XYZ file of C-alpha atoms in Angstrom:
370
model
C -24.532 7.029 5.434
C -27.527 4.904 6.352
C -28.096 1.167 6.339
C -31.374 -0.658 6.859
C -31.066 -2.117 10.353
C -32.254 -1.299 13.841
C -29.341 -3.114 15.479
C -26.680 -0.953 17.145
C -23.930 -0.022 14.708
C -21.505 2.788 13.930
C -19.965 3.767 10.598
C -16.689 5.610 11.150
C -15.808 5.882 7.461
C -16.437 9.218 5.792
C -16.359 7.506 2.384
C -17.649 3.985 1.685
C -18.640 2.203 -1.521
C -22.302 1.345 -1.956
C -21.444 -2.341 -2.298
C -19.451 -2.317 0.954
C -22.442 -0.793 2.755
C -24.724 -3.404 1.174
C -22.458 -6.213 2.407
C -22.429 -4.746 5.903
C -26.198 -4.263 5.906
C -26.711 -7.868 4.849
C -24.504 -9.088 7.704
C -26.305 -6.874 10.201
C -29.653 -8.377 9.190
C -28.665 -11.898 10.242
C -30.654 -13.201 13.216
C -27.521 -13.990 15.218
C -25.925 -10.545 14.676
C -25.992 -8.241 17.703
C -23.844 -5.198 16.871
C -21.524 -3.906 14.182
C -19.048 -1.216 13.172
C -17.326 -0.098 9.982
C -13.781 1.216 10.200
C -12.499 4.259 8.236
C -10.617 2.033 5.750
C -13.722 0.068 4.721
C -13.916 -1.325 1.180
C -15.595 -4.231 -0.586
C -14.542 -7.735 0.439
C -15.919 -11.267 0.244
C -19.263 -11.569 2.080
C -18.265 -8.963 4.646
C -16.453 -5.744 3.699
C -12.826 -5.292 4.668
C -12.827 -3.027 7.711
C -15.965 -4.536 9.245
C -16.416 -5.659 12.838
C -19.505 -7.705 13.682
C -20.552 -9.133 17.049
C -22.727 -12.250 17.136
C -24.458 -14.268 19.817
C -23.340 -17.907 20.004
C -22.375 -18.144 16.299
C -19.014 -18.015 14.496
C -18.970 -17.268 10.756
C -15.817 -18.440 8.906
C -16.370 -16.085 5.949
C -16.450 -13.123 8.336
C -12.887 -13.937 9.404
C -11.853 -14.595 5.829
C -9.255 -16.644 4.010
C -6.055 -15.230 5.521
C -6.739 -16.184 9.131
C -4.471 -14.303 11.513
C -3.149 -11.896 8.891
C -1.670 -9.006 10.802
C 1.191 -6.731 11.709
C 4.378 -6.996 13.720
C 6.654 -4.069 14.530
C 10.051 -4.378 16.185
C 12.101 -1.411 17.475
C 15.875 -1.615 17.126
C 19.082 0.235 17.991
C 20.603 0.224 14.491
C 21.765 3.676 13.391
C 19.420 5.256 10.852
C 22.212 6.858 8.747
C 23.901 3.476 8.354
C 20.628 1.831 7.324
C 20.212 4.509 4.645
C 23.780 3.944 3.459
C 23.327 0.183 3.246
C 19.699 0.213 2.088
C 20.231 -1.322 -1.344
C 22.384 -4.140 0.024
C 19.930 -4.813 2.867
C 17.093 -4.849 0.329
C 18.823 -7.433 -1.865
C 19.786 -9.664 1.069
C 16.261 -9.692 2.493
C 14.876 -10.825 -0.857
C 17.332 -13.730 -0.721
C 16.417 -14.561 2.882
C 12.608 -14.408 2.635
C 10.529 -16.162 -0.049
C 7.909 -13.815 -1.523
C 4.857 -14.249 -3.718
C 3.891 -17.904 -4.079
C 7.389 -19.111 -3.155
C 8.088 -21.248 -0.070
C 11.291 -22.294 1.653
C 13.233 -25.184 0.146
C 13.257 -26.918 3.535
C 11.133 -26.974 6.697
C 11.572 -24.117 9.175
C 11.793 -25.428 12.775
C 8.908 -24.406 15.048
C 9.186 -25.827 18.558
C 5.738 -24.658 19.713
C 3.945 -26.400 16.845
C 3.928 -29.864 18.409
C 2.098 -28.546 21.486
C -0.737 -26.764 19.643
C -4.155 -28.364 19.351
C -5.678 -28.867 15.892
C -8.153 -31.163 14.193
C -7.195 -34.168 12.115
C -8.131 -32.195 9.011
C -5.646 -29.455 9.847
C -3.001 -32.039 10.731
C -3.325 -33.382 7.188
C -3.234 -29.883 5.655
C -0.220 -28.827 7.706
C 1.745 -32.024 7.101
C 2.036 -31.302 3.367
C 4.209 -28.189 3.469
C 3.235 -26.171 6.530
C 6.750 -25.804 7.873
C 8.074 -24.888 4.418
C 5.656 -21.963 4.364
C 6.890 -20.662 7.708
C 8.945 -17.519 7.155
C 7.458 -16.606 3.760
C 5.845 -13.276 2.930
C 3.178 -13.918 0.308
C 1.962 -11.300 -2.157
C -0.664 -8.572 -2.505
C -0.444 -6.021 0.289
C 1.903 -8.115 2.421
C 5.255 -6.444 3.009
C 8.400 -6.178 5.089
C 9.746 -2.687 5.718
C 12.600 -1.029 7.523
C 11.990 2.585 8.437
C 12.515 5.340 10.982
C 10.186 7.227 13.287
C 10.247 10.895 14.289
C 13.135 10.209 16.691
C 15.233 8.386 14.066
C 14.598 5.054 15.777
C 14.836 2.228 13.256
C 11.873 -0.179 13.114
C 11.216 -3.412 11.270
C 7.557 -3.712 10.244
C 6.023 -6.842 8.709
C 2.535 -7.510 7.337
C 1.695 -11.128 6.543
C -0.583 -13.970 7.589
C -1.148 -17.703 7.665
C -0.297 -18.243 3.994
C -1.799 -21.344 2.337
C -2.553 -22.954 5.693
C -5.116 -20.330 6.662
C -6.634 -20.320 3.185
C -7.095 -24.102 3.241
C -8.657 -24.005 6.718
C -11.038 -21.197 5.734
C -12.044 -22.978 2.538
C -12.720 -26.218 4.437
C -14.975 -24.598 7.035
C -16.799 -22.359 4.557
C -17.657 -25.522 2.651
C -18.987 -27.190 5.786
C -20.887 -24.078 6.906
C -22.616 -23.685 3.541
C -23.816 -27.289 3.599
C -23.473 -27.379 -0.168
C -20.286 -29.377 -0.511
C -18.251 -26.488 -1.874
C -16.607 -23.367 -0.526
C -19.060 -20.482 -0.443
C -18.623 -16.993 0.890
C -21.675 -15.873 2.777
C -23.261 -15.524 6.170
C -23.153 -19.237 6.990
C -21.888 -20.052 10.465
C -21.669 -22.618 13.233
C -23.042 -22.611 16.739
C -19.880 -21.926 18.702
C -20.508 -24.807 21.113
C -21.348 -27.314 18.354
C -18.833 -29.932 17.243
C -18.053 -28.065 14.019
C -17.944 -24.732 15.834
C -15.437 -26.088 18.328
C -13.366 -27.608 15.509
C -13.289 -24.294 13.649
C -12.213 -22.367 16.738
C -9.447 -24.866 17.491
C -8.102 -24.624 13.948
C -8.554 -20.841 13.868
C -6.406 -20.524 16.997
C -3.736 -22.736 15.442
C -3.699 -20.475 12.372
C -3.393 -17.378 14.578
C -0.317 -18.931 16.199
C 1.103 -19.963 12.831
C 0.622 -16.463 11.396
C 2.395 -14.897 14.372
C 5.290 -17.356 14.132
C 5.491 -16.647 10.395
C 5.969 -12.941 11.100
C 8.444 -13.665 13.903
C 10.501 -15.906 11.631
C 10.669 -13.202 8.978
C 11.660 -10.706 11.674
C 14.492 -13.017 12.725
C 15.715 -13.253 9.138
C 15.633 -9.473 8.663
C 17.557 -9.012 11.939
C 20.189 -11.501 10.754
C 20.597 -9.482 7.551
C 20.988 -6.255 9.532
C 23.447 -7.916 11.927
C 25.584 -8.989 8.983
C 25.972 -5.386 7.833
C 25.427 -3.101 10.822
C 26.040 -2.676 14.529
C 22.939 -2.744 16.715
C 20.266 -4.926 18.285
C 16.569 -5.684 18.033
C 14.497 -5.024 21.159
C 12.526 -8.289 21.106
C 10.851 -7.557 24.448
C 9.041 -4.651 22.756
C 7.797 -6.620 19.735
C 4.262 -5.544 18.831
C 1.929 -8.108 17.288
C -1.668 -7.436 16.333
C -3.639 -9.429 13.794
C -6.709 -8.148 11.955
C -8.540 -11.288 10.730
C -10.023 -13.279 13.610
C -13.000 -14.072 15.835
C -12.605 -13.239 19.516
C -14.867 -13.928 22.508
C -15.776 -10.920 24.661
C -18.637 -10.376 27.126
C -20.598 -13.354 25.823
C -20.312 -12.283 22.164
C -18.146 -13.370 19.253
C -16.389 -10.336 17.786
C -15.500 -10.961 14.129
C -12.822 -8.650 12.755
C -12.213 -8.784 9.020
C -9.507 -6.302 8.178
C -9.860 -4.520 11.524
C -7.283 -4.174 14.306
C -8.061 -5.150 17.896
C -7.721 -1.943 19.940
C -8.608 -2.505 23.596
C -7.566 0.234 26.023
C -3.779 0.264 26.304
C -3.317 -2.383 23.596
C -0.407 -1.720 21.236
C -1.001 -1.970 17.512
C 0.343 -1.187 14.058
C -1.642 0.467 11.250
C 0.084 0.510 7.843
C -0.576 3.153 5.208
C 1.157 2.392 1.918
C 4.620 1.862 0.404
C 5.384 5.587 0.567
C 3.804 6.749 3.818
C 4.763 3.865 6.104
C 3.038 2.717 9.281
C 1.709 4.102 12.547
C 2.515 2.632 15.958
C -0.652 3.088 18.010
C -2.155 2.435 21.432
C -5.812 1.441 21.670
C -8.405 3.511 23.505
C -10.936 0.702 23.970
C -13.804 2.426 22.189
C -16.962 0.274 22.623
C -18.685 1.976 19.658
C -15.984 0.596 17.360
C -16.265 -2.770 19.143
C -12.793 -2.189 20.589
C -11.283 -1.979 17.113
C -9.549 0.349 14.651
C -8.705 0.273 10.964
C -6.167 -2.246 9.700
C -4.706 0.137 7.149
C -5.628 2.889 4.722
C -8.133 0.915 2.654
C -8.199 0.590 -1.112
C -9.849 3.063 -3.468
C -8.930 1.016 -6.548
C -9.141 -2.736 -6.992
C -5.989 -4.469 -8.171
C -6.998 -4.784 -11.820
C -8.381 -1.247 -11.909
C -5.142 0.061 -10.413
C -3.029 -1.688 -13.030
C -5.250 -0.351 -15.816
C -5.477 3.253 -14.663
C -2.378 4.164 -12.637
C 0.788 5.583 -14.147
C 4.052 3.770 -13.439
C 6.106 6.963 -13.854
C 4.030 8.780 -11.240
C 4.403 5.735 -8.973
C 8.201 5.863 -9.351
C 8.327 9.611 -8.711
C 6.293 9.419 -5.491
C 8.583 6.644 -4.185
C 11.722 8.727 -4.650
C 14.250 8.013 -1.891
C 12.695 4.659 -0.892
C 14.371 1.438 -2.012
C 11.539 -0.750 -3.307
C 10.366 -2.915 -6.172
C 8.660 -0.378 -8.444
C 7.340 -1.998 -11.620
C 4.135 -3.145 -13.296
C 3.950 -6.077 -10.880
C 3.631 -3.767 -7.864
C 1.631 -0.986 -9.538
C -1.527 -2.214 -7.770
C 0.264 -1.416 -4.495
C 1.022 2.175 -5.489
C 0.056 4.748 -2.839
C -2.507 6.049 -5.325
C -4.477 2.783 -5.055
C -5.213 3.571 -1.385
C -7.147 6.101 0.656
C -5.186 8.925 2.255
C -3.804 7.289 5.403
C -3.557 10.639 7.214
C -7.272 11.238 6.714
C -8.023 7.681 7.829
C -6.020 8.225 11.027
C -7.961 11.439 11.744
C -11.217 9.507 11.483
C -10.171 7.140 14.270
C -8.791 9.482 16.881
C -11.430 8.101 19.267
C -10.105 4.573 18.738
C -6.313 4.862 18.910
C -3.552 7.195 20.013
C -0.641 7.546 17.586
C 2.711 6.980 19.311
C 5.035 6.971 16.299
C 4.992 7.282 12.519
C 7.487 4.952 10.840
C 8.467 6.139 7.355
C 10.057 3.507 5.083
C 13.683 3.424 4.040
C 13.143 0.210 2.125
C 10.133 -1.927 1.269
C 9.933 -5.633 0.378
C 6.914 -6.783 -1.667
C 5.874 -10.053 -3.280
């Protein structure tokens, strides 16, 4: 696959849509762009394709981080007995849905967050967060966000959560895209700020707040899942081994701004989590620090069908059959999250053997979706 640019770049995907390549090519042609890479899970996004990593000199581009700032993965190993989790799976499933708001739902009351008062943010974000920020803390969202309990090859039970900064991150992204476009309205595109300008500094401050919020959101959901498990089973969560890795951010490295939009940070030795789909679970990985991928890996399997196309073309009976043995919400509302809407995660993992080492494959016992 070729794109029209003489700037250093690497396309790791064996299959990529023409429109995704066009988006990447357009980003690579910007004067401030230095290098780029496309991950194996690449597919069309807003402005920049999902699965793109782009390095810039002195410029941060809000649209290249995207709306769900800090969206990412957490994985927590535990000592609960796998057979008991299987036995109690339906009850655990039902209790988690009661404990964690999903979809557009928030908590009825604020969730305490001690660290919040110490985190820097602009006055704009203070106003955004004051409305219902703490009510959103500990909520899952919809789309491809999920909470799963599963087991690896050694029957170790893991809790795996994929979620982000909820409405807070979306509001922050919308605000700065509007300012970057200079047109008074939110606009996806290649509009950015000089990183050391007043607006650039404001964006980076608020981006970092959203990264912290997204992590705390996942931690809070982890705590709620652990409380459910503790109410039904004997065991513990190994919090010291919690893995957190987000895949929507801008990070400073070697004088460049590395934008990852749907791409996992994978420095040498860095732990990460790459989800596949509702049926095939997630991979616990360790980064290899590949400079050609801009120290990144895929953030998942990558879609082959858009949500509306999936709902029009996929068969609900086939979806139910392939999910046999997994407790999950399997209906028309989650049909766009069927495994058949995604690339083959095992092929995607093969395409990034130079980026990450697989340490464990966690197959789901139960899956929570919005």
